Coordinates of C-alpha atoms in Angstrom, one line a residue:
M1 CA -52.0 60.7 33.3
T2 CA -53.8 59.6 30.1
A3 CA -57.6 59.2 30.5
L4 CA -59.5 56.3 28.9
T5 CA -63.1 56.4 27.6
L6 CA -65.2 53.9 25.8
S7 CA -67.2 55.6 23.1
T8 CA -70.3 54.5 21.2
A9 CA -69.8 57.2 18.6
G10 CA -68.9 56.3 15.1
A11 CA -65.4 57.0 13.7
A12 CA -66.7 59.6 11.3
T13 CA -68.7 61.6 13.9
L14 CA -66.5 61.6 17.0
R15 CA -64.7 64.9 17.7
A16 CA -61.0 64.4 18.4
D17 CA -57.7 65.9 17.4
V18 CA -56.7 62.7 15.6
L19 CA -58.5 59.5 14.4
V20 CA -56.3 56.4 14.6
V21 CA -57.0 53.5 12.2
G22 CA -55.1 50.3 11.4
V23 CA -53.6 49.1 8.2
A24 CA -51.8 45.9 7.4
K25 CA -49.8 44.1 4.7
S26 CA -52.0 42.0 2.4
P27 CA -52.2 38.3 3.3
Q28 CA -49.4 36.0 2.0
G29 CA -49.3 36.2 -1.8
G30 CA -51.4 39.4 -2.0
K31 CA -50.2 42.9 -2.9
G32 CA -50.9 46.3 -1.4
L33 CA -52.4 47.6 1.9
V34 CA -55.4 46.3 3.7
V35 CA -57.5 48.7 5.8
A36 CA -58.2 47.0 9.1
P37 CA -61.8 46.5 10.5
G38 CA -63.0 49.5 12.5
A39 CA -62.0 52.0 9.8
E40 CA -64.9 51.3 7.4
A41 CA -66.4 54.8 7.8
V42 CA -63.0 56.4 7.4
D43 CA -62.3 54.5 4.2
Q44 CA -65.8 55.5 2.9
A45 CA -64.9 59.2 3.6
F46 CA -61.9 58.7 1.3
D47 CA -64.2 57.2 -1.4
G48 CA -62.8 53.8 -0.7
K49 CA -59.3 54.9 -1.6
L50 CA -57.7 55.2 1.9
A51 CA -55.3 52.4 1.2
D52 CA -54.3 53.9 -2.2
V53 CA -53.7 57.3 -0.5
L54 CA -51.5 55.8 2.2
E55 CA -49.6 53.7 -0.3
T56 CA -48.8 56.8 -2.3
L57 CA -47.3 58.3 0.9
G58 CA -45.1 55.2 1.3
A59 CA -47.1 53.2 3.9
S60 CA -46.6 49.5 3.8
G61 CA -48.6 48.3 6.9
A62 CA -45.5 47.2 8.7
D63 CA -45.5 46.8 12.5
G64 CA -44.6 50.2 14.1
E65 CA -45.2 52.3 11.0
V66 CA -47.1 55.6 11.3
T67 CA -48.6 57.7 8.4
K68 CA -50.6 60.9 8.9
V69 CA -53.0 62.3 6.3
P70 CA -55.4 65.3 6.5
S71 CA -59.0 64.2 6.8
P72 CA -61.5 64.7 3.9
A73 CA -65.0 66.1 4.3
G74 CA -67.2 63.8 6.3
L75 CA -64.8 63.2 9.3
K76 CA -64.9 65.4 12.4
A77 CA -61.3 64.7 13.3
P78 CA -59.0 66.9 11.2
V79 CA -56.2 64.2 10.9
V80 CA -56.2 60.5 10.3
L81 CA -53.2 58.5 11.7
A82 CA -52.7 55.1 10.1
V83 CA -50.7 52.7 12.2
G84 CA -49.2 49.4 10.9
L85 CA -50.5 46.1 12.2
G86 CA -48.1 43.9 10.3
Q87 CA -49.4 41.0 8.3
A88 CA -53.1 40.8 7.9
P89 CA -54.9 37.5 8.9
E90 CA -54.8 34.8 6.2
K91 CA -58.5 33.8 6.6
D92 CA -61.7 35.8 7.1
D93 CA -62.4 34.1 10.4
E94 CA -59.0 35.0 11.8
T95 CA -58.3 38.2 13.8
Y96 CA -55.3 40.3 14.7
S97 CA -53.5 39.1 17.7
A98 CA -53.8 41.0 21.0
E99 CA -50.1 41.8 20.9
A100 CA -50.3 43.3 17.4
L101 CA -53.2 45.5 18.6
R102 CA -51.3 46.4 21.8
R103 CA -48.2 47.4 19.9
A104 CA -50.1 49.4 17.2
A105 CA -52.0 51.3 19.8
G106 CA -48.8 52.1 21.7
T107 CA -47.1 53.2 18.6
A108 CA -49.9 55.6 17.8
A109 CA -50.1 57.0 21.3
R110 CA -46.4 57.7 21.3
A111 CA -46.8 59.6 18.0
L112 CA -49.5 61.7 19.4
A113 CA -47.7 63.3 22.4
G114 CA -49.0 66.7 23.0
K115 CA -52.5 66.0 21.6
K116 CA -55.6 66.4 23.8
K117 CA -57.7 63.6 22.4
A118 CA -57.3 60.7 20.0
A119 CA -60.0 58.3 18.8
F120 CA -58.8 54.8 18.3
A121 CA -60.8 52.9 15.6
L122 CA -58.7 49.7 15.6
P123 CA -60.2 46.2 15.1
V124 CA -62.4 45.2 18.1
E125 CA -63.9 41.8 17.5
A126 CA -64.0 40.8 21.2
V127 CA -63.5 42.1 24.8
E128 CA -59.8 41.0 24.6
D129 CA -59.2 43.2 21.6
A130 CA -60.6 46.3 23.4
E131 CA -58.4 45.5 26.5
A132 CA -55.3 45.1 24.4
I133 CA -55.8 48.4 22.6
A134 CA -56.5 50.2 25.8
E135 CA -53.3 48.7 27.4
G136 CA -51.2 49.6 24.5
A137 CA -52.4 53.1 24.2
L138 CA -52.1 53.8 27.9
L139 CA -48.6 52.3 28.0
G140 CA -47.5 54.0 24.8
A141 CA -48.6 57.4 26.1
Y142 CA -46.1 57.1 29.0
A143 CA -43.6 59.9 29.5
F144 CA -41.1 60.4 32.4
T145 CA -40.9 64.2 32.8
A146 CA -40.3 64.6 36.6
Y147 CA -36.8 66.0 36.1
R148 CA -37.4 68.2 33.1
E149 CA -38.0 71.9 33.2
K150 CA -41.5 72.7 32.1
G151 CA -41.4 74.9 29.1
K152 CA -43.6 76.0 26.2
D153 CA -41.9 73.5 23.8
A154 CA -42.3 70.5 26.1
K155 CA -44.9 68.0 24.9
G156 CA -46.9 66.1 27.5
P157 CA -48.4 62.7 26.8
L158 CA -51.6 62.2 24.9
A159 CA -54.3 63.4 27.3
E160 CA -57.3 61.2 26.4
V161 CA -57.8 57.9 24.5
A162 CA -61.3 57.4 23.2
L163 CA -61.7 53.7 22.3
L164 CA -64.3 53.0 19.6
G165 CA -65.9 49.7 18.9
A166 CA -66.2 48.8 22.6
K167 CA -69.5 48.6 24.5
P168 CA -69.5 51.1 27.4
R169 CA -72.6 49.6 29.0
D170 CA -71.5 46.0 28.7
K171 CA -70.1 44.7 32.0
A172 CA -67.3 42.7 30.4
Y173 CA -66.1 45.7 28.4
K174 CA -66.3 48.0 31.5
A175 CA -64.3 45.4 33.5
A176 CA -61.7 45.1 30.8
A177 CA -61.3 48.9 30.7
E178 CA -61.0 49.1 34.5
R179 CA -58.4 46.3 34.4
A180 CA -56.4 48.1 31.7
V181 CA -56.4 51.4 33.7
A182 CA -55.3 49.8 37.0
L183 CA -52.7 47.6 35.3
T184 CA -51.2 50.4 33.2
E185 CA -51.2 53.0 36.0
E186 CA -49.2 50.7 38.3
L187 CA -46.9 49.5 35.5
N188 CA -46.2 53.1 34.6
R189 CA -45.5 53.8 38.3
A190 CA -43.0 51.0 38.2
R191 CA -41.4 52.7 35.2
D192 CA -41.3 56.0 37.1
L193 CA -39.5 54.2 40.0
I194 CA -37.0 52.6 37.6
N195 CA -36.3 55.9 35.9
T196 CA -35.9 57.9 39.2
P197 CA -32.2 58.8 39.9
P198 CA -30.6 56.8 42.7
N199 CA -29.9 59.9 44.7
D200 CA -33.6 60.2 45.2
L201 CA -34.7 56.6 45.2
T202 CA -32.8 55.1 48.1
P203 CA -34.0 52.0 49.9
E204 CA -35.6 54.1 52.6
A205 CA -37.4 56.3 49.9
F206 CA -38.6 53.2 48.1
A207 CA -39.9 51.7 51.4
A208 CA -41.8 55.0 52.1
I209 CA -43.5 54.9 48.6
A210 CA -44.6 51.3 49.3
T211 CA -45.9 52.2 52.7
A212 CA -48.0 55.1 51.3
A213 CA -49.4 52.9 48.5
G214 CA -50.3 50.3 51.1
K215 CA -52.3 52.8 53.1
E216 CA -54.1 53.9 49.9
H217 CA -55.1 50.4 48.7
G218 CA -55.6 48.4 51.9
I219 CA -52.3 46.5 51.8
K220 CA -50.5 45.7 55.0
V221 CA -46.9 46.9 54.8
Q222 CA -44.1 45.9 57.1
V223 CA -40.6 47.5 56.8
L224 CA -37.5 46.0 58.4
D225 CA -34.8 48.7 58.8
E226 CA -31.1 48.0 59.4
R227 CA -31.7 47.4 63.1
A228 CA -34.5 44.9 62.5
L229 CA -32.5 43.2 59.8
A230 CA -29.5 42.8 62.1
K231 CA -31.7 41.5 64.9
G232 CA -33.3 39.0 62.5
G233 CA -30.0 37.8 61.0
Y234 CA -30.5 38.9 57.4
G235 CA -26.8 38.6 56.6
G236 CA -27.3 38.7 52.8
I237 CA -29.2 42.0 52.7
L238 CA -27.0 43.6 55.3
G239 CA -23.8 42.5 53.7
V240 CA -24.8 44.0 50.3
G241 CA -25.9 47.3 51.9
A242 CA -22.9 47.6 54.3
G243 CA -20.9 49.9 52.0
S244 CA -23.6 52.5 51.5
A245 CA -24.6 55.6 53.6
N246 CA -28.2 54.6 52.7
P247 CA -29.0 51.5 54.8
P248 CA -31.0 48.6 53.4
R249 CA -34.6 47.6 53.9
L250 CA -36.8 44.5 53.5
V251 CA -40.4 45.5 52.8
K252 CA -43.3 43.0 53.0
L253 CA -46.5 43.9 51.3
A254 CA -49.5 41.7 52.2
Y255 CA -52.7 41.8 50.2
T256 CA -55.4 39.4 51.4
H257 CA -58.9 38.6 50.2
P258 CA -61.5 37.0 52.4
K259 CA -62.5 34.4 49.7
A260 CA -58.9 33.5 48.8
E261 CA -57.9 29.9 48.8
K262 CA -54.4 30.2 47.6
T263 CA -51.3 32.4 48.5
L264 CA -48.7 33.6 46.0
A265 CA -45.4 35.0 47.2
L266 CA -43.5 37.5 44.9
V267 CA -39.9 38.4 45.6
G268 CA -38.2 41.3 43.9
K269 CA -34.5 42.3 43.7
G270 CA -34.3 46.0 44.7
I271 CA -30.7 47.2 44.3
T272 CA -31.5 50.9 44.1
Y273 CA -28.0 51.5 42.7
D274 CA -25.4 48.9 41.8
S275 CA -21.8 50.1 41.5
G276 CA -20.6 46.5 41.8
G277 CA -19.2 47.3 45.3
I278 CA -15.5 46.5 45.8
S279 CA -15.7 44.4 42.5
L280 CA -16.4 47.8 40.9
K281 CA -18.1 47.9 37.5
P282 CA -16.0 49.5 34.7
A283 CA -17.1 52.7 33.0
G284 CA -19.8 52.0 30.5
H285 CA -21.4 49.4 32.7
N286 CA -22.6 51.5 35.7
E287 CA -24.4 54.5 34.1
T288 CA -27.8 52.7 34.0
M289 CA -27.5 50.8 37.2
K290 CA -30.4 52.7 38.8
C291 CA -32.5 50.1 37.0
D292 CA -31.2 47.3 39.2
M293 CA -34.3 47.6 41.3
S294 CA -36.6 46.7 38.4
G295 CA -37.6 43.4 40.0
A296 CA -38.8 45.0 43.2
A297 CA -40.7 47.6 41.1
A298 CA -42.4 44.8 39.2
V299 CA -43.4 43.0 42.4
F300 CA -44.6 46.3 44.0
A301 CA -46.7 47.1 40.9
A302 CA -48.2 43.6 40.7
V303 CA -49.3 43.6 44.4
V304 CA -50.9 47.0 44.1
T305 CA -52.7 46.0 40.9
A306 CA -54.0 42.9 42.5
A307 CA -55.4 44.9 45.3
R308 CA -57.0 47.5 43.0
L309 CA -58.6 44.6 41.0
G310 CA -59.8 42.8 44.2
L311 CA -58.4 39.5 43.0
E312 CA -59.5 36.5 45.1
V313 CA -55.9 35.5 46.0
N314 CA -53.6 36.3 48.9
I315 CA -50.3 37.9 47.7
T316 CA -47.2 38.7 49.7
G317 CA -44.7 40.9 48.0
W318 CA -41.1 41.0 49.3
L319 CA -38.9 44.0 48.3
A320 CA -35.2 43.3 49.1
L321 CA -33.8 46.8 49.0
A322 CA -30.2 47.8 49.2
E323 CA -27.5 50.0 47.6
N324 CA -24.3 48.3 46.5
M325 CA -21.5 50.7 47.0
P326 CA -17.7 50.6 47.7
S327 CA -16.3 52.1 51.0
G328 CA -14.3 51.2 54.0
S329 CA -17.3 49.3 55.4
A330 CA -18.2 47.5 52.2
L331 CA -18.4 43.8 51.6
R332 CA -15.1 42.4 50.4
P333 CA -14.3 39.5 48.1
G334 CA -13.4 36.6 50.4
D335 CA -15.9 37.6 53.1
V336 CA -18.3 35.0 54.4
L337 CA -21.9 36.0 55.1
R338 CA -24.4 34.0 57.3
M339 CA -27.7 34.3 55.5
Y340 CA -31.1 34.4 57.1
S341 CA -31.5 30.7 56.4
G342 CA -28.4 30.0 58.5
K343 CA -26.4 28.9 55.4
T344 CA -23.0 30.6 54.9
V345 CA -21.9 32.1 51.7
E346 CA -18.4 32.9 50.6
V347 CA -18.5 36.1 48.5
L348 CA -16.1 35.8 45.6
N349 CA -17.5 38.8 43.7
T350 CA -19.4 41.7 45.3
D351 CA -21.1 42.4 42.0
A352 CA -23.0 39.2 42.3
E353 CA -25.0 40.9 45.0
G354 CA -28.6 40.4 43.8
R355 CA -28.6 36.7 44.6
L356 CA -27.5 37.6 48.2
V357 CA -30.5 39.9 48.9
L358 CA -32.8 37.5 47.1
G359 CA -31.6 34.6 49.1
D360 CA -32.7 36.2 52.4
A361 CA -36.0 37.3 51.0
L362 CA -36.7 33.8 49.5
T363 CA -36.1 32.1 52.8
R364 CA -38.3 34.6 54.6
A365 CA -41.1 34.2 52.0
S366 CA -40.8 30.4 52.3
E367 CA -41.5 30.5 56.0
E368 CA -45.1 31.5 55.3
H369 CA -45.6 28.4 53.2
P370 CA -47.1 30.0 50.1
D371 CA -48.6 27.8 47.4
A372 CA -45.9 29.2 45.0
I373 CA -43.1 31.7 44.9
V374 CA -41.9 33.8 41.9
D375 CA -38.9 36.0 42.1
V376 CA -38.0 38.7 39.6
A377 CA -34.6 40.2 39.2
T378 CA -32.2 42.0 36.8
L379 CA -29.8 39.3 37.8
T380 CA -27.2 38.4 35.2
G381 CA -25.6 39.8 32.1
A382 CA -25.3 36.2 31.0
M383 CA -29.1 36.1 30.5
V384 CA -28.8 39.1 28.2
L385 CA -26.1 37.3 26.2
A386 CA -28.3 34.3 25.9
L387 CA -31.7 35.8 25.1
G388 CA -31.1 39.4 24.0
N389 CA -32.6 42.7 25.2
R390 CA -36.3 41.9 24.9
T391 CA -36.7 38.4 26.3
F392 CA -36.5 37.3 30.0
G393 CA -35.5 33.8 31.1
I394 CA -37.6 31.6 33.3
M395 CA -36.1 29.0 35.6
A396 CA -37.9 26.8 38.1
N397 CA -37.7 23.9 40.5
D398 CA -40.8 22.4 38.8
D399 CA -41.1 21.9 35.1
A400 CA -44.9 22.2 35.0
F401 CA -44.8 25.5 36.9
R402 CA -42.1 26.8 34.6
T403 CA -44.2 25.9 31.6
A404 CA -47.3 27.6 33.1
V405 CA -45.4 30.8 33.8
H406 CA -44.0 30.8 30.3
E407 CA -47.4 30.4 28.8
I408 CA -48.8 33.1 31.0
A409 CA -46.0 35.5 30.0
E410 CA -46.7 34.9 26.3
E411 CA -50.4 35.4 26.9
A412 CA -49.7 38.7 28.7
G413 CA -47.6 39.8 25.7
E414 CA -44.2 39.5 27.3
Q415 CA -41.4 37.7 25.5
S416 CA -39.9 35.0 27.7
W417 CA -38.1 31.7 27.3
P418 CA -37.8 28.6 29.7
M419 CA -34.3 27.9 30.8
P420 CA -32.9 24.8 32.6
L421 CA -31.2 24.4 35.9
P422 CA -28.5 21.8 35.1
A423 CA -27.5 20.0 38.3
E424 CA -23.9 19.7 37.2
L425 CA -23.4 23.4 37.5
R426 CA -24.0 23.4 41.2
K427 CA -20.5 21.9 42.0
G428 CA -18.9 25.1 40.6
M429 CA -20.3 26.9 43.7
D430 CA -18.7 24.6 46.2
S431 CA -16.5 26.6 48.7
P432 CA -13.7 25.4 50.8
T433 CA -14.7 27.9 53.5
A434 CA -18.5 28.2 53.5
D435 CA -21.6 26.2 52.6
I436 CA -21.7 27.8 49.1
A437 CA -20.0 30.5 47.1
N438 CA -21.9 33.3 45.3
M439 CA -20.1 32.5 42.0
G440 CA -19.6 29.4 40.0
E441 CA -18.7 28.5 36.4
R442 CA -18.6 31.5 34.0
M443 CA -20.3 29.7 31.2
G444 CA -24.0 29.4 31.9
G445 CA -23.8 32.2 34.5
G446 CA -27.5 32.9 34.4
L447 CA -28.3 29.3 35.2
V448 CA -25.7 29.3 38.0
A449 CA -27.4 32.2 39.6
G450 CA -30.7 30.4 39.4
L451 CA -29.2 27.3 41.1
F452 CA -27.9 29.6 43.8
L453 CA -31.4 31.0 44.5
K454 CA -32.9 27.5 44.5
E455 CA -30.9 26.8 47.6
F456 CA -33.0 29.2 49.5
V457 CA -36.4 28.1 48.5
G458 CA -38.5 26.1 51.0
E459 CA -38.9 22.4 50.5
G460 CA -41.9 21.4 48.4
I461 CA -42.8 25.0 47.3
P462 CA -43.1 25.5 43.5
W463 CA -40.8 28.4 42.6
A464 CA -39.9 30.3 39.4
H465 CA -37.1 32.8 38.8
L466 CA -37.5 35.5 36.2
D467 CA -34.2 37.0 35.0
I468 CA -35.3 40.3 33.4
A469 CA -31.9 41.7 32.9
G470 CA -32.5 42.1 29.2
P471 CA -35.9 43.7 28.9
A472 CA -36.0 45.7 32.2
F473 CA -34.3 48.8 30.8
N474 CA -34.5 49.9 27.2
E475 CA -31.3 51.8 26.2
G476 CA -32.4 52.0 22.5
G477 CA -35.2 53.9 20.9
P478 CA -38.8 53.4 21.9
Y479 CA -40.9 50.9 20.0
G480 CA -44.6 49.9 20.2
Y481 CA -45.8 50.6 23.8
T482 CA -42.2 50.3 25.2
P483 CA -40.5 53.6 26.0
K484 CA -36.8 54.4 26.3
G485 CA -35.6 53.7 29.9
G486 CA -37.6 51.6 32.4
T487 CA -40.1 49.3 30.8
G488 CA -42.0 47.6 33.7
S489 CA -41.0 44.2 32.5
A490 CA -42.7 41.2 34.2
V491 CA -45.6 43.3 35.8
R492 CA -48.2 42.0 33.3
T493 CA -46.9 38.4 33.7
L494 CA -47.2 38.6 37.5
V495 CA -50.7 40.1 37.4
K496 CA -51.8 37.4 34.9
L497 CA -50.3 34.8 37.1
A498 CA -52.2 36.1 40.2
E499 CA -55.4 36.1 38.2
R500 CA -54.8 32.4 37.2
V501 CA -54.1 31.5 40.8
A502 CA -57.3 33.3 41.9
A503 CA -59.3 31.4 39.3
G504 CA -57.9 28.1 40.5
D505 CA -56.2 27.4 37.2
L506 CA -52.8 26.5 38.6
G507 CA -54.0 23.7 40.9

């Protein structure tokens, strides 16, 4: 686990393995590199020619670019690492965006795997900048090594991040650092869960991890096993889990604050492995399906983060956990399930299972009359086709709430896009046998799934659905602070939403 310290030392005098500085492309119309604020002492050590040296080595200041140079006399760190920030601000009174700083810090931290200490001398004009740099560095330093043999050639993550330019004795900076540590530790735990092989992360194992975290952080945890689910009539969760030797679970995490005036419910899809069931996924589509519990991981991480930060809001997290497998006892196309709400569902495709477990969890969450509900799920390939691999879709039963969640996601640094719920698509889920089918029109499949979920949300409760199928699991190369594999998508959005609710900013 990477440590974070706020340092009052100057960039030239701090002892570290590497000194990280920022460089950028000149403002529109200009030529050459710009050395970003925070690196003045470093530039001085290069006799004001740091930009020239870096340009000679091919640096352009582009986002994600890393250039290393030996330090000259006058710097305690033996190596300077220049990381690209993209385009420099056009005007003197403009600053680099939080996301640009976050990505640059993450890029640098990834490049420094195996180092003991790095000093980050990136632009810090305000508390928000320091927090963004801390977040990016701590997320970028992430590595999942639990299943790798430890050897002399293995590089662990960067051990310590020393953040320069912050004010260690200032309460606001200290609070920002504490928030960054809590958030990134829990987001990285979510990444660990997503990356864990499904033979080890069964529904029962996930529930046990949640229970242990609850005890550690003062969160009440209730676990419904297969017997309790059957007694309670949770037909959706039981139906999806019927084909697996590892029975399903519904986990409730309840964080409360004595001064809280609002309650937020978070619901996460937790399919610990999705084979598709009887509607089996073809080869090439099932190898990464351990990530189908990313929504539950995000909800779990958000609730624990809220507890660690002591947010003045009540939060219930619902983890709908099951394994979708084919067997003689598995759910079949044509079966009809009676959901926890009492509504019946004709199952036309067993690979549209996420909406079934979420339906039960949404109904149960609605019974407690929260002020708002947000569900998170790797729900549809259709959303990936619509928005790509880095953007999640947001649907809601309330336009104002959808807009608020979208703005919060953007502020948190997560790419998202508001999507509609066209009423005309509902007819495609009409069933001659049951109240509703779990499939509808093929075109607009992500929106159809959202309309299905809407059926299980309590009357009058603002609800939003985040389809994170694209950004939840990165099959390409790492970039910025995003690793290959599980990303922890939506965690930052949920935590920022909880903070807004605690502050009374959402009504």
